[in-house]
Amino acid sequence: MNIEAREIAFILAAKLYEDGKLSLGQAAELAGVSKRTLMELLGNYDVSIFNYDAQEIEGDFKNA
């Protein structure tokens, strides 16, 4: 298996972002890319840039 260090950094950053352990900016820094690039890459890996669950969205809707 030949996985480049850059790809490993991105995978780690994506997972930590998805789990809510890193902000978008922190994940981008870890991956070595801009926030915009990270957002595009996350989409390619089916990772949402919106870390809301259904309850949080419903609460925001009620408070709007």
mmCIF file with all atom_site columns, N, CA and C in Angstrom:
data_model
loop_
_atom_site.group_PDB
_atom_site.id
_atom_site.type_symbol
_atom_site.label_atom_id
_atom_site.label_alt_id
_atom_site.label_comp_id
_atom_site.label_asym_id
_atom_site.label_entity_id
_atom_site.label_seq_id
_atom_site.pdbx_PDB_ins_code
_atom_site.Cartn_x
_atom_site.Cartn_y
_atom_site.Cartn_z
_atom_site.occupancy
_atom_site.B_iso_or_equiv
_atom_site.pdbx_formal_charge
_atom_site.auth_seq_id
_atom_site.auth_comp_id
_atom_site.auth_asym_id
_atom_site.auth_atom_id
_atom_site.pdbx_PDB_model_num
ATOM 1   N N  . MET A 1 1  ? 0.848   -1.166 0.000  1.00 0.00 ? 1  MET A N  1
ATOM 2   C CA . MET A 1 1  ? 0.000   0.000  0.000  1.00 0.00 ? 1  MET A CA 1
ATOM 3   C C  . MET A 1 1  ? 0.898   1.235  0.000  1.00 0.00 ? 1  MET A C  1
ATOM 4   N N  . ASN A 1 2  ? 0.621   2.142  -0.938 1.00 0.00 ? 2  ASN A N  1
ATOM 5   C CA . ASN A 1 2  ? 1.434   3.341  -1.064 1.00 0.00 ? 2  ASN A CA 1
ATOM 6   C C  . ASN A 1 2  ? 0.553   4.573  -0.901 1.00 0.00 ? 2  ASN A C  1
ATOM 7   N N  . ILE A 1 3  ? 0.424   5.032  0.326  1.00 0.00 ? 3  ILE A N  1
ATOM 8   C CA . ILE A 1 3  ? -0.377  6.218  0.606  1.00 0.00 ? 3  ILE A CA 1
ATOM 9   C C  . ILE A 1 3  ? 0.577   7.354  0.946  1.00 0.00 ? 3  ILE A C  1
ATOM 10  N N  . GLU A 1 4  ? 0.419   8.468  0.249  1.00 0.00 ? 4  GLU A N  1
ATOM 11  C CA . GLU A 1 4  ? 1.292   9.610  0.474  1.00 0.00 ? 4  GLU A CA 1
ATOM 12  C C  . GLU A 1 4  ? 0.960   10.299 1.796  1.00 0.00 ? 4  GLU A C  1
ATOM 13  N N  . ALA A 1 5  ? 1.962   10.945 2.373  1.00 0.00 ? 5  ALA A N  1
ATOM 14  C CA . ALA A 1 5  ? 1.784   11.651 3.646  1.00 0.00 ? 5  ALA A CA 1
ATOM 15  C C  . ALA A 1 5  ? 0.695   12.714 3.535  1.00 0.00 ? 5  ALA A C  1
ATOM 16  N N  . ARG A 1 6  ? 0.611   13.369 2.388  1.00 0.00 ? 6  ARG A N  1
ATOM 17  C CA . ARG A 1 6  ? -0.407  14.416 2.201  1.00 0.00 ? 6  ARG A CA 1
ATOM 18  C C  . ARG A 1 6  ? -1.814  13.827 2.267  1.00 0.00 ? 6  ARG A C  1
ATOM 19  N N  . GLU A 1 7  ? -2.003  12.664 1.669  1.00 0.00 ? 7  GLU A N  1
ATOM 20  C CA . GLU A 1 7  ? -3.311  12.018 1.696  1.00 0.00 ? 7  GLU A CA 1
ATOM 21  C C  . GLU A 1 7  ? -3.669  11.575 3.117  1.00 0.00 ? 7  GLU A C  1
ATOM 22  N N  . ILE A 1 8  ? -2.686  11.065 3.839  1.00 0.00 ? 8  ILE A N  1
ATOM 23  C CA . ILE A 1 8  ? -2.916  10.657 5.229  1.00 0.00 ? 8  ILE A CA 1
ATOM 24  C C  . ILE A 1 8  ? -3.317  11.870 6.064  1.00 0.00 ? 8  ILE A C  1
ATOM 25  N N  . ALA A 1 9  ? -2.632  12.994 5.862  1.00 0.00 ? 9  ALA A N  1
ATOM 26  C CA . ALA A 1 9  ? -2.957  14.215 6.599  1.00 0.00 ? 9  ALA A CA 1
ATOM 27  C C  . ALA A 1 9  ? -4.380  14.663 6.284  1.00 0.00 ? 9  ALA A C  1
ATOM 28  N N  . PHE A 1 10 ? -4.779  14.571 5.009  1.00 0.00 ? 10 PHE A N  1
ATOM 29  C CA . PHE A 1 10 ? -6.141  14.964 4.650  1.00 0.00 ? 10 PHE A CA 1
ATOM 30  C C  . PHE A 1 10 ? -7.166  14.040 5.291  1.00 0.00 ? 10 PHE A C  1
ATOM 31  N N  . ILE A 1 11 ? -6.936  12.746 5.223  1.00 0.00 ? 11 ILE A N  1
ATOM 32  C CA . ILE A 1 11 ? -7.883  11.782 5.797  1.00 0.00 ? 11 ILE A CA 1
ATOM 33  C C  . ILE A 1 11 ? -8.035  12.021 7.300  1.00 0.00 ? 11 ILE A C  1
ATOM 34  N N  . LEU A 1 12 ? -6.928  12.243 7.980  1.00 0.00 ? 12 LEU A N  1
ATOM 35  C CA . LEU A 1 12 ? -6.970  12.522 9.415  1.00 0.00 ? 12 LEU A CA 1
ATOM 36  C C  . LEU A 1 12 ? -7.725  13.819 9.690  1.00 0.00 ? 12 LEU A C  1
ATOM 37  N N  . ALA A 1 13 ? -7.411  14.854 8.928  1.00 0.00 ? 13 ALA A N  1
ATOM 38  C CA . ALA A 1 13 ? -8.083  16.141 9.112  1.00 0.00 ? 13 ALA A CA 1
ATOM 39  C C  . ALA A 1 13 ? -9.581  16.017 8.863  1.00 0.00 ? 13 ALA A C  1
ATOM 40  N N  . ALA A 1 14 ? -9.964  15.291 7.818  1.00 0.00 ? 14 ALA A N  1
ATOM 41  C CA . ALA A 1 14 ? -11.382 15.113 7.488  1.00 0.00 ? 14 ALA A CA 1
ATOM 42  C C  . ALA A 1 14 ? -12.112 14.383 8.606  1.00 0.00 ? 14 ALA A C  1
ATOM 43  N N  . LYS A 1 15 ? -11.507 13.351 9.129  1.00 0.00 ? 15 LYS A N  1
ATOM 44  C CA . LYS A 1 15 ? -12.139 12.568 10.196 1.00 0.00 ? 15 LYS A CA 1
ATOM 45  C C  . LYS A 1 15 ? -12.274 13.394 11.474 1.00 0.00 ? 15 LYS A C  1
ATOM 46  N N  . LEU A 1 16 ? -11.224 14.116 11.832 1.00 0.00 ? 16 LEU A N  1
ATOM 47  C CA . LEU A 1 16 ? -11.279 14.937 13.040 1.00 0.00 ? 16 LEU A CA 1
ATOM 48  C C  . LEU A 1 16 ? -12.287 16.075 12.887 1.00 0.00 ? 16 LEU A C  1
ATOM 49  N N  . TYR A 1 17 ? -12.399 16.625 11.680 1.00 0.00 ? 17 TYR A N  1
ATOM 50  C CA . TYR A 1 17 ? -13.405 17.658 11.423 1.00 0.00 ? 17 TYR A CA 1
ATOM 51  C C  . TYR A 1 17 ? -14.810 17.065 11.512 1.00 0.00 ? 17 TYR A C  1
ATOM 52  N N  . GLU A 1 18 ? -15.001 15.931 10.885 1.00 0.00 ? 18 GLU A N  1
ATOM 53  C CA . GLU A 1 18 ? -16.310 15.268 10.888 1.00 0.00 ? 18 GLU A CA 1
ATOM 54  C C  . GLU A 1 18 ? -16.753 14.935 12.316 1.00 0.00 ? 18 GLU A C  1
ATOM 55  N N  . ASP A 1 19 ? -15.804 14.554 13.160 1.00 0.00 ? 19 ASP A N  1
ATOM 56  C CA . ASP A 1 19 ? -16.100 14.208 14.555 1.00 0.00 ? 19 ASP A CA 1
ATOM 57  C C  . ASP A 1 19 ? -16.242 15.438 15.455 1.00 0.00 ? 19 ASP A C  1
ATOM 58  N N  . GLY A 1 20 ? -16.009 16.632 14.895 1.00 0.00 ? 20 GLY A N  1
ATOM 59  C CA . GLY A 1 20 ? -16.149 17.859 15.671 1.00 0.00 ? 20 GLY A CA 1
ATOM 60  C C  . GLY A 1 20 ? -14.958 18.176 16.548 1.00 0.00 ? 20 GLY A C  1
ATOM 61  N N  . LYS A 1 21 ? -13.850 17.511 16.324 1.00 0.00 ? 21 LYS A N  1
ATOM 62  C CA . LYS A 1 21 ? -12.657 17.735 17.142 1.00 0.00 ? 21 LYS A CA 1
ATOM 63  C C  . LYS A 1 21 ? -11.791 18.881 16.603 1.00 0.00 ? 21 LYS A C  1
ATOM 64  N N  . LEU A 1 22 ? -11.967 19.224 15.320 1.00 0.00 ? 22 LEU A N  1
ATOM 65  C CA . LEU A 1 22 ? -11.249 20.339 14.708 1.00 0.00 ? 22 LEU A CA 1
ATOM 66  C C  . LEU A 1 22 ? -12.239 21.254 14.009 1.00 0.00 ? 22 LEU A C  1
ATOM 67  N N  . SER A 1 23 ? -11.925 22.540 13.998 1.00 0.00 ? 23 SER A N  1
ATOM 68  C CA . SER A 1 23 ? -12.712 23.484 13.204 1.00 0.00 ? 23 SER A CA 1
ATOM 69  C C  . SER A 1 23 ? -12.304 23.319 11.740 1.00 0.00 ? 23 SER A C  1
ATOM 70  N N  . LEU A 1 24 ? -13.042 23.953 10.851 1.00 0.00 ? 24 LEU A N  1
ATOM 71  C CA . LEU A 1 24 ? -12.702 23.891 9.433  1.00 0.00 ? 24 LEU A CA 1
ATOM 72  C C  . LEU A 1 24 ? -11.301 24.453 9.199  1.00 0.00 ? 24 LEU A C  1
ATOM 73  N N  . GLY A 1 25 ? -10.991 25.571 9.844  1.00 0.00 ? 25 GLY A N  1
ATOM 74  C CA . GLY A 1 25 ? -9.672  26.183 9.696  1.00 0.00 ? 25 GLY A CA 1
ATOM 75  C C  . GLY A 1 25 ? -8.554  25.295 10.216 1.00 0.00 ? 25 GLY A C  1
ATOM 76  N N  . GLN A 1 26 ? -8.786  24.668 11.359 1.00 0.00 ? 26 GLN A N  1
ATOM 77  C CA . GLN A 1 26 ? -7.776  23.770 11.927 1.00 0.00 ? 26 GLN A CA 1
ATOM 78  C C  . GLN A 1 26 ? -7.561  22.559 11.025 1.00 0.00 ? 26 GLN A C  1
ATOM 79  N N  . ALA A 1 27 ? -8.652  22.018 10.499 1.00 0.00 ? 27 ALA A N  1
ATOM 80  C CA . ALA A 1 27 ? -8.543  20.858 9.614  1.00 0.00 ? 27 ALA A CA 1
ATOM 81  C C  . ALA A 1 27 ? -7.811  21.228 8.331  1.00 0.00 ? 27 ALA A C  1
ATOM 82  N N  . ALA A 1 28 ? -8.096  22.408 7.800  1.00 0.00 ? 28 ALA A N  1
ATOM 83  C CA . ALA A 1 28 ? -7.415  22.865 6.590  1.00 0.00 ? 28 ALA A CA 1
ATOM 84  C C  . ALA A 1 28 ? -5.916  23.010 6.844  1.00 0.00 ? 28 ALA A C  1
ATOM 85  N N  . GLU A 1 29 ? -5.574  23.567 7.990  1.00 0.00 ? 29 GLU A N  1
ATOM 86  C CA . GLU A 1 29 ? -4.160  23.732 8.339  1.00 0.00 ? 29 GLU A CA 1
ATOM 87  C C  . GLU A 1 29 ? -3.469  22.374 8.459  1.00 0.00 ? 29 GLU A C  1
ATOM 88  N N  . LEU A 1 30 ? -4.119  21.426 9.122  1.00 0.00 ? 30 LEU A N  1
ATOM 89  C CA . LEU A 1 30 ? -3.551  20.088 9.268  1.00 0.00 ? 30 LEU A CA 1
ATOM 90  C C  . LEU A 1 30 ? -3.349  19.424 7.908  1.00 0.00 ? 30 LEU A C  1
ATOM 91  N N  . ALA A 1 31 ? -4.322  19.624 7.007  1.00 0.00 ? 31 ALA A N  1
ATOM 92  C CA . ALA A 1 31 ? -4.246  19.013 5.678  1.00 0.00 ? 31 ALA A CA 1
ATOM 93  C C  . ALA A 1 31 ? -3.299  19.770 4.748  1.00 0.00 ? 31 ALA A C  1
ATOM 94  N N  . GLY A 1 32 ? -2.921  20.986 5.136  1.00 0.00 ? 32 GLY A N  1
ATOM 95  C CA . GLY A 1 32 ? -2.008  21.774 4.314  1.00 0.00 ? 32 GLY A CA 1
ATOM 96  C C  . GLY A 1 32 ? -2.675  22.402 3.103  1.00 0.00 ? 32 GLY A C  1
ATOM 97  N N  . VAL A 1 33 ? -3.970  22.733 3.236  1.00 0.00 ? 33 VAL A N  1
ATOM 98  C CA . VAL A 1 33 ? -4.712  23.347 2.132  1.00 0.00 ? 33 VAL A CA 1
ATOM 99  C C  . VAL A 1 33 ? -5.512  24.532 2.671  1.00 0.00 ? 33 VAL A C  1
ATOM 100 N N  . SER A 1 34 ? -6.068  25.319 1.756  1.00 0.00 ? 34 SER A N  1
ATOM 101 C CA . SER A 1 34 ? -6.929  26.431 2.168  1.00 0.00 ? 34 SER A CA 1
ATOM 102 C C  . SER A 1 34 ? -8.276  25.889 2.635  1.00 0.00 ? 34 SER A C  1
ATOM 103 N N  . LYS A 1 35 ? -9.028  26.729 3.337  1.00 0.00 ? 35 LYS A N  1
ATOM 104 C CA . LYS A 1 35 ? -10.367 26.312 3.776  1.00 0.00 ? 35 LYS A CA 1
ATOM 105 C C  . LYS A 1 35 ? -11.245 25.979 2.575  1.00 0.00 ? 35 LYS A C  1
ATOM 106 N N  . ARG A 1 36 ? -11.168 26.804 1.545  1.00 0.00 ? 36 ARG A N  1
ATOM 107 C CA . ARG A 1 36 ? -11.977 26.570 0.339  1.00 0.00 ? 36 ARG A CA 1
ATOM 108 C C  . ARG A 1 36 ? -11.650 25.218 -0.283 1.00 0.00 ? 36 ARG A C  1
ATOM 109 N N  . THR A 1 37 ? -10.365 24.917 -0.410 1.00 0.00 ? 37 THR A N  1
ATOM 110 C CA . THR A 1 37 ? -9.950  23.634 -0.984 1.00 0.00 ? 37 THR A CA 1
ATOM 111 C C  . THR A 1 37 ? -10.418 22.486 -0.113 1.00 0.00 ? 37 THR A C  1
ATOM 112 N N  . LEU A 1 38 ? -10.303 22.652 1.197  1.00 0.00 ? 38 LEU A N  1
ATOM 113 C CA . LEU A 1 38 ? -10.751 21.598 2.102  1.00 0.00 ? 38 LEU A CA 1
ATOM 114 C C  . LEU A 1 38 ? -12.244 21.346 1.934  1.00 0.00 ? 38 LEU A C  1
ATOM 115 N N  . MET A 1 39 ? -13.036 22.418 1.831  1.00 0.00 ? 39 MET A N  1
ATOM 116 C CA . MET A 1 39 ? -14.481 22.249 1.650  1.00 0.00 ? 39 MET A CA 1
ATOM 117 C C  . MET A 1 39 ? -14.781 21.452 0.380  1.00 0.00 ? 39 MET A C  1
ATOM 118 N N  . GLU A 1 40 ? -14.053 21.738 -0.691 1.00 0.00 ? 40 GLU A N  1
ATOM 119 C CA . GLU A 1 40 ? -14.253 21.008 -1.945 1.00 0.00 ? 40 GLU A CA 1
ATOM 120 C C  . GLU A 1 40 ? -13.860 19.542 -1.785 1.00 0.00 ? 40 GLU A C  1
ATOM 121 N N  . LEU A 1 41 ? -12.740 19.296 -1.128 1.00 0.00 ? 41 LEU A N  1
ATOM 122 C CA . LEU A 1 41 ? -12.272 17.920 -0.934 1.00 0.00 ? 41 LEU A CA 1
ATOM 123 C C  . LEU A 1 41 ? -13.209 17.135 -0.027 1.00 0.00 ? 41 LEU A C  1
ATOM 124 N N  . LEU A 1 42 ? -13.723 17.778 1.008  1.00 0.00 ? 42 LEU A N  1
ATOM 125 C CA . LEU A 1 42 ? -14.654 17.095 1.906  1.00 0.00 ? 42 LEU A CA 1
ATOM 126 C C  . LEU A 1 42 ? -15.875 16.614 1.135  1.00 0.00 ? 42 LEU A C  1
ATOM 127 N N  . GLY A 1 43 ? -16.348 17.434 0.214  1.00 0.00 ? 43 GLY A N  1
ATOM 128 C CA . GLY A 1 43 ? -17.486 17.043 -0.616 1.00 0.00 ? 43 GLY A CA 1
ATOM 129 C C  . GLY A 1 43 ? -17.190 15.816 -1.450 1.00 0.00 ? 43 GLY A C  1
ATOM 130 N N  . ASN A 1 44 ? -15.966 15.708 -1.933 1.00 0.00 ? 44 ASN A N  1
ATOM 131 C CA . ASN A 1 44 ? -15.569 14.537 -2.732 1.00 0.00 ? 44 ASN A CA 1
ATOM 132 C C  . ASN A 1 44 ? -15.575 13.257 -1.909 1.00 0.00 ? 44 ASN A C  1
ATOM 133 N N  . TYR A 1 45 ? -15.425 13.392 -0.596 1.00 0.00 ? 45 TYR A N  1
ATOM 134 C CA . TYR A 1 45 ? -15.382 12.234 0.299  1.00 0.00 ? 45 TYR A CA 1
ATOM 135 C C  . TYR A 1 45 ? -16.675 12.078 1.107  1.00 0.00 ? 45 TYR A C  1
ATOM 136 N N  . ASP A 1 46 ? -17.730 12.772 0.662  1.00 0.00 ? 46 ASP A N  1
ATOM 137 C CA . ASP A 1 46 ? -19.047 12.704 1.321  1.00 0.00 ? 46 ASP A CA 1
ATOM 138 C C  . ASP A 1 46 ? -19.007 13.098 2.793  1.00 0.00 ? 46 ASP A C  1
ATOM 139 N N  . VAL A 1 47 ? -18.153 14.060 3.122  1.00 0.00 ? 47 VAL A N  1
ATOM 140 C CA . VAL A 1 47 ? -18.111 14.608 4.480  1.00 0.00 ? 47 VAL A CA 1
ATOM 141 C C  . VAL A 1 47 ? -18.788 15.973 4.421  1.00 0.00 ? 47 VAL A C  1
ATOM 142 N N  . SER A 1 48 ? -19.841 16.143 5.193  1.00 0.00 ? 48 SER A N  1
ATOM 143 C CA . SER A 1 48 ? -20.582 17.402 5.187  1.00 0.00 ? 48 SER A CA 1
ATOM 144 C C  . SER A 1 48 ? -19.770 18.501 5.860  1.00 0.00 ? 48 SER A C  1
ATOM 145 N N  . ILE A 1 49 ? -19.848 19.701 5.300  1.00 0.00 ? 49 ILE A N  1
ATOM 146 C CA . ILE A 1 49 ? -19.178 20.830 5.953  1.00 0.00 ? 49 ILE A CA 1
ATOM 147 C C  . ILE A 1 49 ? -20.060 21.421 7.043  1.00 0.00 ? 49 ILE A C  1
ATOM 148 N N  . PHE A 1 50 ? -21.289 20.920 7.143  1.00 0.00 ? 50 PHE A N  1
ATOM 149 C CA . PHE A 1 50 ? -22.219 21.369 8.173  1.00 0.00 ? 50 PHE A CA 1
ATOM 150 C C  . PHE A 1 50 ? -22.309 20.301 9.246  1.00 0.00 ? 50 PHE A C  1
ATOM 151 N N  . ASN A 1 51 ? -21.820 20.620 10.423 1.00 0.00 ? 51 ASN A N  1
ATOM 152 C CA . ASN A 1 51 ? -21.813 19.650 11.516 1.00 0.00 ? 51 ASN A CA 1
ATOM 153 C C  . ASN A 1 51 ? -23.011 19.852 12.434 1.00 0.00 ? 51 ASN A C  1
ATOM 154 N N  . TYR A 1 52 ? -24.190 19.731 11.879 1.00 0.00 ? 52 TYR A N  1
ATOM 155 C CA . TYR A 1 52 ? -25.428 19.846 12.642 1.00 0.00 ? 52 TYR A CA 1
ATOM 156 C C  . TYR A 1 52 ? -26.165 18.523 12.611 1.00 0.00 ? 52 TYR A C  1
ATOM 157 N N  . ASP A 1 53 ? -26.706 18.140 13.750 1.00 0.00 ? 53 ASP A N  1
ATOM 158 C CA . ASP A 1 53 ? -27.610 16.996 13.724 1.00 0.00 ? 53 ASP A CA 1
ATOM 159 C C  . ASP A 1 53 ? -29.036 17.535 13.614 1.00 0.00 ? 53 ASP A C  1
ATOM 160 N N  . ALA A 1 54 ? -29.998 16.660 13.442 1.00 0.00 ? 54 ALA A N  1
ATOM 161 C CA . ALA A 1 54 ? -31.385 17.067 13.204 1.00 0.00 ? 54 ALA A CA 1
ATOM 162 C C  . ALA A 1 54 ? -31.930 17.926 14.343 1.00 0.00 ? 54 ALA A C  1
ATOM 163 N N  . GLN A 1 55 ? -31.593 17.592 15.581 1.00 0.00 ? 55 GLN A N  1
ATOM 164 C CA . GLN A 1 55 ? -32.077 18.361 16.734 1.00 0.00 ? 55 GLN A CA 1
ATOM 165 C C  . GLN A 1 55 ? -31.555 19.793 16.712 1.00 0.00 ? 55 GLN A C  1
ATOM 166 N N  . GLU A 1 56 ? -30.285 19.963 16.382 1.00 0.00 ? 56 GLU A N  1
ATOM 167 C CA . GLU A 1 56 ? -29.705 21.302 16.338 1.00 0.00 ? 56 GLU A CA 1
ATOM 168 C C  . GLU A 1 56 ? -30.360 22.144 15.250 1.00 0.00 ? 56 GLU A C  1
ATOM 169 N N  . ILE A 1 57 ? -30.609 21.544 14.104 1.00 0.00 ? 57 ILE A N  1
ATOM 170 C CA . ILE A 1 57 ? -31.256 22.266 13.006 1.00 0.00 ? 57 ILE A CA 1
ATOM 171 C C  . ILE A 1 57 ? -32.667 22.674 13.413 1.00 0.00 ? 57 ILE A C  1
ATOM 172 N N  . GLU A 1 58 ? -33.387 21.755 14.033 1.00 0.00 ? 58 GLU A N  1
ATOM 173 C CA . GLU A 1 58 ? -34.749 22.053 14.484 1.00 0.00 ? 58 GLU A CA 1
ATOM 174 C C  . GLU A 1 58 ? -34.746 23.187 15.507 1.00 0.00 ? 58 GLU A C  1
ATOM 175 N N  . GLY A 1 59 ? -33.793 23.159 16.431 1.00 0.00 ? 59 GLY A N  1
ATOM 176 C CA . GLY A 1 59 ? -33.678 24.217 17.430 1.00 0.00 ? 59 GLY A CA 1
ATOM 177 C C  . GLY A 1 59 ? -33.380 25.561 16.797 1.00 0.00 ? 59 GLY A C  1
ATOM 178 N N  . ASP A 1 60 ? -32.483 25.576 15.820 1.00 0.00 ? 60 ASP A N  1
ATOM 179 C CA . ASP A 1 60 ? -32.168 26.816 15.112 1.00 0.00 ? 60 ASP A CA 1
ATOM 180 C C  . ASP A 1 60 ? -33.392 27.346 14.377 1.00 0.00 ? 60 ASP A C  1
ATOM 181 N N  . PHE A 1 61 ? -34.151 26.446 13.785 1.00 0.00 ? 61 PHE A N  1
ATOM 182 C CA . PHE A 1 61 ? -35.364 26.822 13.062 1.00 0.00 ? 61 PHE A CA 1
ATOM 183 C C  . PHE A 1 61 ? -36.367 27.486 14.001 1.00 0.00 ? 61 PHE A C  1
ATOM 184 N N  . LYS A 1 62 ? -36.523 26.915 15.181 1.00 0.00 ? 62 LYS A N  1
ATOM 185 C CA . LYS A 1 62 ? -37.475 27.453 16.153 1.00 0.00 ? 62 LYS A CA 1
ATOM 186 C C  . LYS A 1 62 ? -37.038 28.818 16.672 1.00 0.00 ? 62 LYS A C  1
ATOM 187 N N  . ASN A 1 63 ? -35.730 29.031 16.753 1.00 0.00 ? 63 ASN A N  1
ATOM 188 C CA . ASN A 1 63 ? -35.202 30.287 17.288 1.00 0.00 ? 63 ASN A CA 1
ATOM 189 C C  . ASN A 1 63 ? -35.079 31.385 16.240 1.00 0.00 ? 63 ASN A C  1
ATOM 190 N N  . ALA A 1 64 ? -35.332 31.050 14.992 1.00 0.00 ? 64 ALA A N  1
ATOM 191 C CA . ALA A 1 64 ? -35.166 32.038 13.913 1.00 0.00 ? 64 ALA A CA 1
ATOM 192 C C  . ALA A 1 64 ? -36.297 33.031 13.882 1.00 0.00 ? 64 ALA A C  1
#
